[in-house]
Short mmCIF file of C-alpha atoms in Angstrom, two decimals:
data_model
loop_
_atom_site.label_atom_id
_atom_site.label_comp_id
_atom_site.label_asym_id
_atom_site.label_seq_id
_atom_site.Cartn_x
_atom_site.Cartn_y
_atom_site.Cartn_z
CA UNK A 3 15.70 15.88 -22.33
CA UNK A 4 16.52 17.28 -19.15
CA UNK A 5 16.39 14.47 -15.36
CA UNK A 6 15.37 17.31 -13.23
CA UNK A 7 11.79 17.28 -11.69
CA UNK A 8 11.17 20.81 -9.30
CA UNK A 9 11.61 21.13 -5.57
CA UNK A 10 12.92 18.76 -3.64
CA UNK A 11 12.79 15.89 -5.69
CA UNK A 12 16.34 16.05 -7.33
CA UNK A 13 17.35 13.99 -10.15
CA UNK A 14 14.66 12.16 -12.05
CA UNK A 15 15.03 9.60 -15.01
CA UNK A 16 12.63 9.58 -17.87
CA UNK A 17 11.57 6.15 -16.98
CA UNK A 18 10.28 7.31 -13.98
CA UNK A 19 8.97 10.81 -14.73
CA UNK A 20 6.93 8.78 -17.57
CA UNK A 21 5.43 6.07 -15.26
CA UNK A 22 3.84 9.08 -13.00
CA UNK A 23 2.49 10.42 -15.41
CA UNK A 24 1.03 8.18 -17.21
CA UNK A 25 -0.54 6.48 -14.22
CA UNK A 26 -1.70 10.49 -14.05
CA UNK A 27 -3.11 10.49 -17.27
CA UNK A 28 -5.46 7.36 -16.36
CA UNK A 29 -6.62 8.69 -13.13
CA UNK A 30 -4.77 6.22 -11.12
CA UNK A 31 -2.16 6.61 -8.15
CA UNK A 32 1.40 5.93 -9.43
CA UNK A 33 2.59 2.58 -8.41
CA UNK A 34 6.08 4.19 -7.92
CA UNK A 35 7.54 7.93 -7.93
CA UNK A 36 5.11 8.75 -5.11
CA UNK A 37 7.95 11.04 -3.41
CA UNK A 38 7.57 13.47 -6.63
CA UNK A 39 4.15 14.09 -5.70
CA UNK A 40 4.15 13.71 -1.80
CA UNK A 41 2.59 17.23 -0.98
CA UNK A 42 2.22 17.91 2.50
CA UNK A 43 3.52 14.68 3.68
CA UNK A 44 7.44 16.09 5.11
CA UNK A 45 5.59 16.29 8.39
CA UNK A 46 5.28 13.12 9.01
CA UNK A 47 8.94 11.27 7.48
CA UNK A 48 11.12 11.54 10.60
CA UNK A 49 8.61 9.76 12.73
CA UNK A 50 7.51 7.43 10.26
CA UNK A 51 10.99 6.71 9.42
CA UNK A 52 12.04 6.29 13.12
CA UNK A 53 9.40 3.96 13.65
CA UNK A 54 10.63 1.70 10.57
CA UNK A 55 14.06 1.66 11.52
CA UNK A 56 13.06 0.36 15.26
CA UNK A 57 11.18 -2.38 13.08
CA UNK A 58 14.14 -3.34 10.85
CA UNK A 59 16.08 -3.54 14.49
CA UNK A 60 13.31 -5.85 15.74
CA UNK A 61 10.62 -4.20 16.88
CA UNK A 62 6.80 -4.46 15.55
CA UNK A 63 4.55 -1.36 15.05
CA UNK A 64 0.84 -0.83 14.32
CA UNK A 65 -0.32 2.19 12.75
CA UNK A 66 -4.23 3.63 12.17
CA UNK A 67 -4.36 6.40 9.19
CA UNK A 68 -7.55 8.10 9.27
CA UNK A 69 -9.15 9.91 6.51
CA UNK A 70 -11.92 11.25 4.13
CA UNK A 71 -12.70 9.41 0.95
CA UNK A 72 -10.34 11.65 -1.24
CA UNK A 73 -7.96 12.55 0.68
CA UNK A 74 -4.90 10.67 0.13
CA UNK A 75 -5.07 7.29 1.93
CA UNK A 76 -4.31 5.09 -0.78
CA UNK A 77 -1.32 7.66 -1.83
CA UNK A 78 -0.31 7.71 1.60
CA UNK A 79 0.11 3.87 2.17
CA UNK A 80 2.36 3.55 -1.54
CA UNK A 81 4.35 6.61 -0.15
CA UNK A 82 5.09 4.50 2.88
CA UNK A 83 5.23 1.56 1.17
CA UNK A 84 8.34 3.11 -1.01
CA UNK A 85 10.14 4.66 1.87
CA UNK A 86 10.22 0.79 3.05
CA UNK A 87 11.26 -0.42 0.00
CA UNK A 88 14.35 1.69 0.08
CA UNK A 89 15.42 0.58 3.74
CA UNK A 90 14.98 -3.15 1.88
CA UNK A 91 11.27 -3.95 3.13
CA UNK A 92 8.87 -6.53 1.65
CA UNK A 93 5.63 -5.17 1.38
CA UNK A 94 2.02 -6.24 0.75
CA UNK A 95 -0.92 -3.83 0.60
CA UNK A 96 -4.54 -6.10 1.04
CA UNK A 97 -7.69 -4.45 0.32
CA UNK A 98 -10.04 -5.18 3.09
CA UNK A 99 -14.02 -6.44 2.01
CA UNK A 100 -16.76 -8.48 2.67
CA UNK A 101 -16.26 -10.81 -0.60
CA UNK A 102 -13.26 -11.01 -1.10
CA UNK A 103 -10.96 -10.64 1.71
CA UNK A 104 -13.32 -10.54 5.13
CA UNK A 105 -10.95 -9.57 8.20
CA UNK A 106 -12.21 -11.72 10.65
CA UNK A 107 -10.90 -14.92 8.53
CA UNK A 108 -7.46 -14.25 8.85
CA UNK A 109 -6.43 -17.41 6.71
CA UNK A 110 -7.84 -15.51 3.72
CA UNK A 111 -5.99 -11.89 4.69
CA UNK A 112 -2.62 -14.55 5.14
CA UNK A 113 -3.49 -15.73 1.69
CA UNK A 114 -4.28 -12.34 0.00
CA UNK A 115 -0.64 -11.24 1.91
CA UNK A 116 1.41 -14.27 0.19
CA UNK A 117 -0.28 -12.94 -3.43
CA UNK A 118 0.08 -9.14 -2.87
CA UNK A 119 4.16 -9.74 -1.64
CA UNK A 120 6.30 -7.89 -3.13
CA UNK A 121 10.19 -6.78 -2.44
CA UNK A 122 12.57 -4.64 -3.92
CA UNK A 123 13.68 -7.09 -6.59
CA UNK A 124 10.69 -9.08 -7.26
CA UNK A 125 6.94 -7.82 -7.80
CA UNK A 126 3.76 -9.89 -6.92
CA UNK A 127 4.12 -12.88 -5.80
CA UNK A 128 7.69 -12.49 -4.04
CA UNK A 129 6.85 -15.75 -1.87
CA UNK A 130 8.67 -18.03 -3.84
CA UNK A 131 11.66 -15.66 -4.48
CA UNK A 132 12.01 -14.99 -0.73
CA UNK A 133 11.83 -18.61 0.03
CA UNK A 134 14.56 -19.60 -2.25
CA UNK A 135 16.91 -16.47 -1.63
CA UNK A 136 16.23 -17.75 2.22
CA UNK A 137 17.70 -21.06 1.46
CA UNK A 138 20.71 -19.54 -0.71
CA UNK A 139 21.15 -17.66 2.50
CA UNK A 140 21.14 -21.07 4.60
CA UNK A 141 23.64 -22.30 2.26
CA UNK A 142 26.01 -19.42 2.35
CA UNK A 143 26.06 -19.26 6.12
CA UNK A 144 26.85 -23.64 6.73
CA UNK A 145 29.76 -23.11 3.75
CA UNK A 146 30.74 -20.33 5.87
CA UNK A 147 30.75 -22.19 9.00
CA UNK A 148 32.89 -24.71 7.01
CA UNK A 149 30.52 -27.35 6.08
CA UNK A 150 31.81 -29.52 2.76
CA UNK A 151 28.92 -30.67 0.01
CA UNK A 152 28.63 -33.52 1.41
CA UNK A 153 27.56 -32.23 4.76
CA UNK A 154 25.85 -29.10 3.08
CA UNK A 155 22.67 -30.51 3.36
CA UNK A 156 22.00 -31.87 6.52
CA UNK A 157 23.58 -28.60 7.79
CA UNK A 158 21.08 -26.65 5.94
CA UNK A 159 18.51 -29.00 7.54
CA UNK A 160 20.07 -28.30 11.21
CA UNK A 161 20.38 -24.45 10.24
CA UNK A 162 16.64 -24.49 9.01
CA UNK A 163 15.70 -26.37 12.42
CA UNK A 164 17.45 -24.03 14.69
CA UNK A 165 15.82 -20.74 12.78
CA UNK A 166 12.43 -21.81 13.15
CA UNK A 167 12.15 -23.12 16.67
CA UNK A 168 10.21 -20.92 17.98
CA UNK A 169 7.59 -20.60 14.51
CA UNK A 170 7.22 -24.27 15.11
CA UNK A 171 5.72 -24.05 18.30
CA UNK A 172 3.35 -22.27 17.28
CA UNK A 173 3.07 -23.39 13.64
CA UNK A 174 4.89 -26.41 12.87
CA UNK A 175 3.70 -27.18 9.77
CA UNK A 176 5.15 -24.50 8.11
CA UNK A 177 8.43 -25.21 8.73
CA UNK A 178 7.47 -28.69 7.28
CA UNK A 179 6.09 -27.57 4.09
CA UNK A 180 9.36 -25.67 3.82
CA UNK A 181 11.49 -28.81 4.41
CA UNK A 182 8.92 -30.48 1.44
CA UNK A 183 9.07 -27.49 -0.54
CA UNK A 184 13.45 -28.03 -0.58
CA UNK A 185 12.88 -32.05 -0.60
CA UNK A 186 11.02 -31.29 -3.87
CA UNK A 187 13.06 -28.91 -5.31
CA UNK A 188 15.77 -31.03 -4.54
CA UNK A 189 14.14 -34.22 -6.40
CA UNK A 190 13.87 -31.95 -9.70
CA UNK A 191 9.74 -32.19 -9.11
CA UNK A 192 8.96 -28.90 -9.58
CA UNK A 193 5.14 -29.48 -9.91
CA UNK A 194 5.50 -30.46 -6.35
CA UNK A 195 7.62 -27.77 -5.07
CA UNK A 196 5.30 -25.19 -6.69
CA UNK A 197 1.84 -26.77 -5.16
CA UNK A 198 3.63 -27.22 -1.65
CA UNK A 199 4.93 -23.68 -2.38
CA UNK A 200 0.95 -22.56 -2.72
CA UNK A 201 -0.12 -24.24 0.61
CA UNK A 202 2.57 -22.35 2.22
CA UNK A 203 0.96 -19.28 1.05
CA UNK A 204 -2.39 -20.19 2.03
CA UNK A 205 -4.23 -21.13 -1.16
CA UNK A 206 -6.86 -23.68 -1.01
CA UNK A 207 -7.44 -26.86 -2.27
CA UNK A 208 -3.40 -27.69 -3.08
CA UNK A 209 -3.32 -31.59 -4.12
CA UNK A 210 -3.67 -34.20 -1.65
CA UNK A 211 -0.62 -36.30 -3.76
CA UNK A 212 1.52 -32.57 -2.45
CA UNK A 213 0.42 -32.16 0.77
CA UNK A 214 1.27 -35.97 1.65
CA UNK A 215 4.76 -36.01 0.43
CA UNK A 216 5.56 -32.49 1.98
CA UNK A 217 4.29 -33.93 5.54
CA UNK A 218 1.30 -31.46 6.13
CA UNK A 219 -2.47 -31.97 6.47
CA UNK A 220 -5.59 -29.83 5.61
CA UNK A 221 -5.97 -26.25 4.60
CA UNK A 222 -4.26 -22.93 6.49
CA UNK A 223 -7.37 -22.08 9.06
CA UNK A 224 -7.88 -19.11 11.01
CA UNK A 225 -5.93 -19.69 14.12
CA UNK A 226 -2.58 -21.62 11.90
CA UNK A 227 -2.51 -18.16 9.69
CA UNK A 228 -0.51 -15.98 12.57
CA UNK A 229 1.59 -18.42 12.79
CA UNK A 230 2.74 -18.92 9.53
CA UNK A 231 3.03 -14.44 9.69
CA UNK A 232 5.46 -15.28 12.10
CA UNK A 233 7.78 -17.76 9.70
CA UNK A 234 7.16 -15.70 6.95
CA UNK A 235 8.59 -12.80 8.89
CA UNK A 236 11.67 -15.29 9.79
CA UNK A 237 12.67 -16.28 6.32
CA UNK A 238 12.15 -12.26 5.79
CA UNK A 239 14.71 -11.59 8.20
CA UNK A 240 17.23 -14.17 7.14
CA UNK A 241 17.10 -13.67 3.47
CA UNK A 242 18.59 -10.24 4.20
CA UNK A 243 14.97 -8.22 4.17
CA UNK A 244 14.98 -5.95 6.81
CA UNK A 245 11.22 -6.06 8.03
CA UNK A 246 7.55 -6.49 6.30
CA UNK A 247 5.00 -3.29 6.02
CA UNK A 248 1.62 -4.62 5.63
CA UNK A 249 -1.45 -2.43 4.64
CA UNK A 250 -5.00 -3.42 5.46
CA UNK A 251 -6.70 -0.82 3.26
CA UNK A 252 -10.54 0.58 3.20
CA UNK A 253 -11.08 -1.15 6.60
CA UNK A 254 -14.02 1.01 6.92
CA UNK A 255 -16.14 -1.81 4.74
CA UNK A 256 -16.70 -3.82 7.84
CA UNK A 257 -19.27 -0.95 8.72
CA UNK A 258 -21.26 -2.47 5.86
CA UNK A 259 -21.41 -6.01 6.66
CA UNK A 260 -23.25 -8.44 8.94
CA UNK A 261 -23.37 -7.49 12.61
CA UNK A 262 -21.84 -10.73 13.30
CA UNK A 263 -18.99 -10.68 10.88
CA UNK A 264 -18.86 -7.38 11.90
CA UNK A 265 -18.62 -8.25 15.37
CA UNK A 266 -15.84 -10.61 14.10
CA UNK A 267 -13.68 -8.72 12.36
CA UNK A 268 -13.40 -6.02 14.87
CA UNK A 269 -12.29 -8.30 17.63
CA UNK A 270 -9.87 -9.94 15.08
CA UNK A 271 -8.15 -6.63 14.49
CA UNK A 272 -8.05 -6.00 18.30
CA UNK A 273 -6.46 -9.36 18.40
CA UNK A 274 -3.93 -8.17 15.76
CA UNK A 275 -3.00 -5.49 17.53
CA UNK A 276 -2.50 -7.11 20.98
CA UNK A 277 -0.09 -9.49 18.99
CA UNK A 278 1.81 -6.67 17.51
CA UNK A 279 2.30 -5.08 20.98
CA UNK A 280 3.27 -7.94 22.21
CA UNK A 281 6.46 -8.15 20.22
CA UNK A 282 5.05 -11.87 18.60
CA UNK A 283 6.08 -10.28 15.24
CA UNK A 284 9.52 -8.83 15.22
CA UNK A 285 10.36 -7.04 12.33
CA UNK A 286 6.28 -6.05 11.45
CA UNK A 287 5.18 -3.11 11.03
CA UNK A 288 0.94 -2.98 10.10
CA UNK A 289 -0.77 -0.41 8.82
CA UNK A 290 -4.72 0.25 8.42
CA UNK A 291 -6.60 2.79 6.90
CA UNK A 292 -10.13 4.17 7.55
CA UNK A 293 -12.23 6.79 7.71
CA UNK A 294 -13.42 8.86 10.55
CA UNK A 295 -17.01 7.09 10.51
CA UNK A 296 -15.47 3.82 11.22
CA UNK A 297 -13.09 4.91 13.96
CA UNK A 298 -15.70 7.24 15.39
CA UNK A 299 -19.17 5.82 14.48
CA UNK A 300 -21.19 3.20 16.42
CA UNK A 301 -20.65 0.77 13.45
CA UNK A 302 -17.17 0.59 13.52
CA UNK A 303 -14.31 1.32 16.28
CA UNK A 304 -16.65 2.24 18.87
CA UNK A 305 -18.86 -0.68 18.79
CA UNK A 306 -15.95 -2.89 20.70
CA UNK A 307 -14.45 -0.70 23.51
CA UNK A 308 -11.19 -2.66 24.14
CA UNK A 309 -10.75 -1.40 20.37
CA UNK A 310 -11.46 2.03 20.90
CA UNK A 311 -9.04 2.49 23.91
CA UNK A 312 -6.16 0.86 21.95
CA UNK A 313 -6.97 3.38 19.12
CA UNK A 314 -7.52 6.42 20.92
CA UNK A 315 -6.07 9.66 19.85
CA UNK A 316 -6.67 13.14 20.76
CA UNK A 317 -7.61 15.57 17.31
CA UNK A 318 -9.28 18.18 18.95
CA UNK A 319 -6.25 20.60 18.54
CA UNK A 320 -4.86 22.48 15.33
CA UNK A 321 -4.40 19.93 12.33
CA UNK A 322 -0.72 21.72 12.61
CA UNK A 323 -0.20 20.03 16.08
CA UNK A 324 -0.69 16.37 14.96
CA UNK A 325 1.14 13.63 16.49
CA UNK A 326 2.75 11.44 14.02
CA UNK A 327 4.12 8.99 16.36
CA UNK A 328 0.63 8.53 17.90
CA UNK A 329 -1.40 5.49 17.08
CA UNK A 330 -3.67 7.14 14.37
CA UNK A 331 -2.10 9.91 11.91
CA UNK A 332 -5.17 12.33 10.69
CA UNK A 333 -4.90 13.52 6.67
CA UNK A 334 -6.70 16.39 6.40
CA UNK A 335 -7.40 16.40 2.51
CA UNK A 336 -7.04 18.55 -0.34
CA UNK A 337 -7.38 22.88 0.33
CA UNK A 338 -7.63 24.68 -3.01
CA UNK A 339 -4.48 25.73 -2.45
CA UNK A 340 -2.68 22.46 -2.04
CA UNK A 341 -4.32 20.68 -4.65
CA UNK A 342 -2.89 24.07 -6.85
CA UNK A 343 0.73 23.08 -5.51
CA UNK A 344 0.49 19.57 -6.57
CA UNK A 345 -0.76 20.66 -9.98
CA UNK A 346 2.36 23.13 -9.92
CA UNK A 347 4.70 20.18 -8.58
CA UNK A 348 2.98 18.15 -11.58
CA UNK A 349 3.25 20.64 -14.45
CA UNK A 350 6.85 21.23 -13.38
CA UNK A 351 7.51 17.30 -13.68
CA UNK A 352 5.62 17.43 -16.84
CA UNK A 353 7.66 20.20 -18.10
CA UNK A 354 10.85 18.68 -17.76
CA UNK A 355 10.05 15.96 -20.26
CA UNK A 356 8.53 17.92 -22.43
CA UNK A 357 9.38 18.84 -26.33
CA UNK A 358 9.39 22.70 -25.34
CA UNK A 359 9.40 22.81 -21.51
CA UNK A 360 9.37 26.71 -21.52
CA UNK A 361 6.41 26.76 -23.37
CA UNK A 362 4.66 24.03 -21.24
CA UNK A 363 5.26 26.38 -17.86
CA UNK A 364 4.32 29.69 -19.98
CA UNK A 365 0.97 28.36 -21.33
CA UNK A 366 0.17 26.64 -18.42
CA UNK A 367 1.13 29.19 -15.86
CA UNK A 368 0.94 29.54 -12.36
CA UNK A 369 -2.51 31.06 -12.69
CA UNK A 370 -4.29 29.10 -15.26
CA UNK A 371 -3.38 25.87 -12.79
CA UNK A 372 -5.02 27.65 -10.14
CA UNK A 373 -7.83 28.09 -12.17
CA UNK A 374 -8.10 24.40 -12.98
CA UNK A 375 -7.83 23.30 -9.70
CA UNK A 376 -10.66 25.55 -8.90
CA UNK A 377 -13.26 24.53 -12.19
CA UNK A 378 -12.64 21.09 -10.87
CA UNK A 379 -13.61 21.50 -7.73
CA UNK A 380 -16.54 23.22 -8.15
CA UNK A 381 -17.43 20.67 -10.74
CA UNK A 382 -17.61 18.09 -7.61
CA UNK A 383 -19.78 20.80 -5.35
CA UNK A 384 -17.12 22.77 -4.17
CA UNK A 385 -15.48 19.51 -2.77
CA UNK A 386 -11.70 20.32 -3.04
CA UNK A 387 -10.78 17.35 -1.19
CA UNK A 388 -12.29 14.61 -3.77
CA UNK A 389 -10.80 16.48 -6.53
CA UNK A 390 -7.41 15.10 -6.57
CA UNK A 391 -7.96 11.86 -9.06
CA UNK A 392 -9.96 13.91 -11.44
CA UNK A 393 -8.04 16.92 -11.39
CA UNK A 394 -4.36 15.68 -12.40
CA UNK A 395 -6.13 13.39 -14.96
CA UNK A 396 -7.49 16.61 -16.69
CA UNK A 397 -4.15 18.97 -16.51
CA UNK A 398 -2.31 16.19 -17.88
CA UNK A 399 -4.74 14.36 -20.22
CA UNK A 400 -6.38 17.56 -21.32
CA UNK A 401 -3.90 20.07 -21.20
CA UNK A 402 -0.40 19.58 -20.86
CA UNK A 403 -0.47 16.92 -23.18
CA UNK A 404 -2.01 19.21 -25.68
CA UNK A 405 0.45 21.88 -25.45
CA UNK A 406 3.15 19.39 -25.91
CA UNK A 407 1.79 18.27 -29.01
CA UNK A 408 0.30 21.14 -30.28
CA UNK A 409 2.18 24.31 -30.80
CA UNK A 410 -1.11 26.46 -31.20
CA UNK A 411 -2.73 24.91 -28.16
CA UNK A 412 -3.90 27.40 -25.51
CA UNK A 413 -6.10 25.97 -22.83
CA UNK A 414 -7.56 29.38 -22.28
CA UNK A 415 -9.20 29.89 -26.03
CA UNK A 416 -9.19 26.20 -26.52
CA UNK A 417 -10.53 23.61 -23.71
CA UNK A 418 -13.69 23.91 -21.68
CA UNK A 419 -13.98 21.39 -18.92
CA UNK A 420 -16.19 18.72 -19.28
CA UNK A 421 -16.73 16.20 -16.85
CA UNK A 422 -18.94 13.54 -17.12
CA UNK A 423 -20.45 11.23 -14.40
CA UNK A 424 -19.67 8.00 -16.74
CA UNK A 425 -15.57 8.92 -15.77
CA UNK A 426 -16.47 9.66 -11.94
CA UNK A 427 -15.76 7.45 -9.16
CA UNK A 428 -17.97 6.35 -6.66
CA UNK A 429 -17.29 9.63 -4.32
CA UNK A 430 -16.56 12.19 -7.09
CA UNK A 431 -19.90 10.87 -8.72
CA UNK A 432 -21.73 11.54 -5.68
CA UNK A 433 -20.02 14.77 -5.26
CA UNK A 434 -21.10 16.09 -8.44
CA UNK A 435 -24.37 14.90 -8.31
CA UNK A 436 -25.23 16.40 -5.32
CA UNK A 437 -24.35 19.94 -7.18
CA UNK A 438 -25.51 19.29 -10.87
CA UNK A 439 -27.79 15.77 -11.90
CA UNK A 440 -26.11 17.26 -15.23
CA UNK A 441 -22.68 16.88 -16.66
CA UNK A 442 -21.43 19.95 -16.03
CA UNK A 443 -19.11 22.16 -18.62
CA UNK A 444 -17.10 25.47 -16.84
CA UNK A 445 -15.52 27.63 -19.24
CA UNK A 446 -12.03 28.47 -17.58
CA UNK A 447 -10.98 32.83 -17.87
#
């Protein structure tokens, strides 16, 4: 079986050719292996890559990505969120909404941050992992100061103290669930260390037997949760990561809520900001996502003007003349003719797992995956740029895995696309109702 995907990809193992795919095959976006499929995204690496070197050096960046329903956001942000990986970043991508995570409570978006950490080595939740590998790190650098075991401890203590100074004055109590957290751990009471470990992380209602031998009081509240962003980003740094993306996603949902929370949660992302710029979070680098109704609209951006200024960015030229190291980076969606590339790109990394890989790019040739591309748009009114999702989960689900399997497979004699609203989306649904209230079958030439 041959490790070579098309292009510009290089070398590719099976493992990872098979977990695109079959994320592909489900209609979902890859968790990993984004870079095989990152069409039209080479424009913006260098300055996206810039900016998170100046953030592993110790600099903080915020970031607005702006964008149709369809056209790549969530892709986008798990592109960037593997580029980061690979420079050693910890990463946590939140979904943004009313229920579940409301901005403007910034205790619950710390909380939802601690659960959706991740690193390199370890997958959801990473807290703990980071926390430990911090002390290791504490340990390693008073043995290599000379400290015996004896001392080891109380120079881990004076190590700990000098490394947070600064996080305590603004949030002192997490370096003191940290110093429970290792007083527990230390004591062999791991049901302690792991409930002082969940305050730490912001979840609710830890035991009051926990919180009283670890030294702290109460819950995380709103104004305690940058603080603990800051230590969190400190045992980051000094457990050898070398910075933290965060992605608030779908931050347009705060069009849809109460004009108070609403109200709210703007201001609280103006506040974010302000504390980025300010350089309160070394070694951050946020990210949030949107469409051009909320930046734009009167129910989102625009309704708070000190937000609108700090997010202001000229698009009135060419799409080609984009500035990606401006605050807000425009995608401009699917064409017919890039969504045909990606199905090429996608064939191709089909192909080279294949049983029969020359038959896989001879049956489904260049033209027939044009021809796709273009039943499935029109099956979603001639909406190209919602197609994406649906389309890659029919060349692989439908086709390609048919002429793999089946040696007298051909798409053209043998498949007509269906698509039915019950395997729609929210957006491709309303796409293709507003062409057919039927499901719709195209017989593909």
């Amino acid at each position: 079986m041959s490790t070579d995907s098309p292009g510009r990809t290089g070398p590719v193992s099976a493992a990872r050719r098979r977990d695109v795919i079959d994320a592909l095959r489900r209609g979902a976006v890859p968790e990993s292996g984004l870079d095989l499929l990152a069409t039209g995204l080479d424009r913006f690496e260098a300055a996206l890559d810039a900016e998170l070197d100046a953030v592993s050096s110790g600099a903080s960046v915020f970031k607005a990505v702006r964008g149709e329903y369809g056209s790549g956001k969530t892709f986008f942000t798990r592109w960037l969120g593997e580029r980061a990986k690979r420079r050693n970043f910890a990463v946590a991508e939140i979904q943004i909404s009313e229920t579940e995570t409301p901005l403007h409570k910034l205790e619950t978006v710390y909380r939802r941050l601690t659960e959706r950490l991740t690193t390199p080595g370890f997958p959801p939740s990473a807290l703990r992992p980071v926390a430990d590998a911090w002390f290791y790190a504490l340990e390693e650098d008073a043995l290599a100061e000379g400290a015996s075991e004896e001392e080891l401890p109380g120079e881990v203590e004076r190590l700990m103290t000098a490394r947070l100074t600064e996080v305590s004055r603004h949030a002192p109590s997490f370096a003191t669930a940290l110093r429970g957290y290792r007083t527990a751990l230390t004591a062999g009471d791991e049901p302690a260390a792991a409930a002082v470990m969940a305050w730490l992380g912001g979840q609710p209602h830890v035991a009051a037997a926990a919180r009283r031998a670890a030294g702290v009081r109460g819950d995380l509240d709103h104004f305690g949760a940058l603080g603990f962003v800051q230590g969190l980003l400190t045992v980051l740094r000094d457990s050898g990561h070398a910075g933290l993306l965060v992605v608030l996603d779908e931050v347009e949902t705060l069009q849809r809520v109460r004009s108070d929370a609403r109200d709210k949660a703007l201001n609280a992302l103006r506040q974010l900001i302000d504390e980025v710029h300010s350089g309160r979070f070394p070694g951050l680098y946020l990210l949030i996502t949107g469409t051009p109704a909320f930046y734009e609209g009167p129910q989102g951006v625009q309704r708070l003007a000190p937000l609108a200024q700090r997010l202001a960015t000229d698009f009135t030229t060419d799409p080609r003349f984009d500035n990606p190291r401006a605050v807000q980076l425009r995608l401009p969606g699917f064409t017919l003719d890039s969504l045909t590339g990606l199905g090429l790109t996608i064939r191709d990394l089909y192909a080279a797992g294949a049983q029969d890989p020359a038959r896989v790019r001879k049956v489904a040739d260049d033209a027939y995956v044009a021809e796709l591309a273009k039943a499935v748009g029109g099956a979603l009114g001639g909406r190209v740029g919602v197609a994406p999702r649906l389309f890659l989960k029919k060349l692989v689900s439908d086709v390609l895995d048919r002429i793999d399997q089946f040696d007298d497979f051909e798409p053209r004699q043998h498949y007509a696309l269906t698509v039915n609203t019950t395997e729609l989306n929210e957006v491709e649904r309303n796409a293709a109702t507003a062409h057919s209230a039927d499901d719709v079958e195209l017989e593909l030439p």
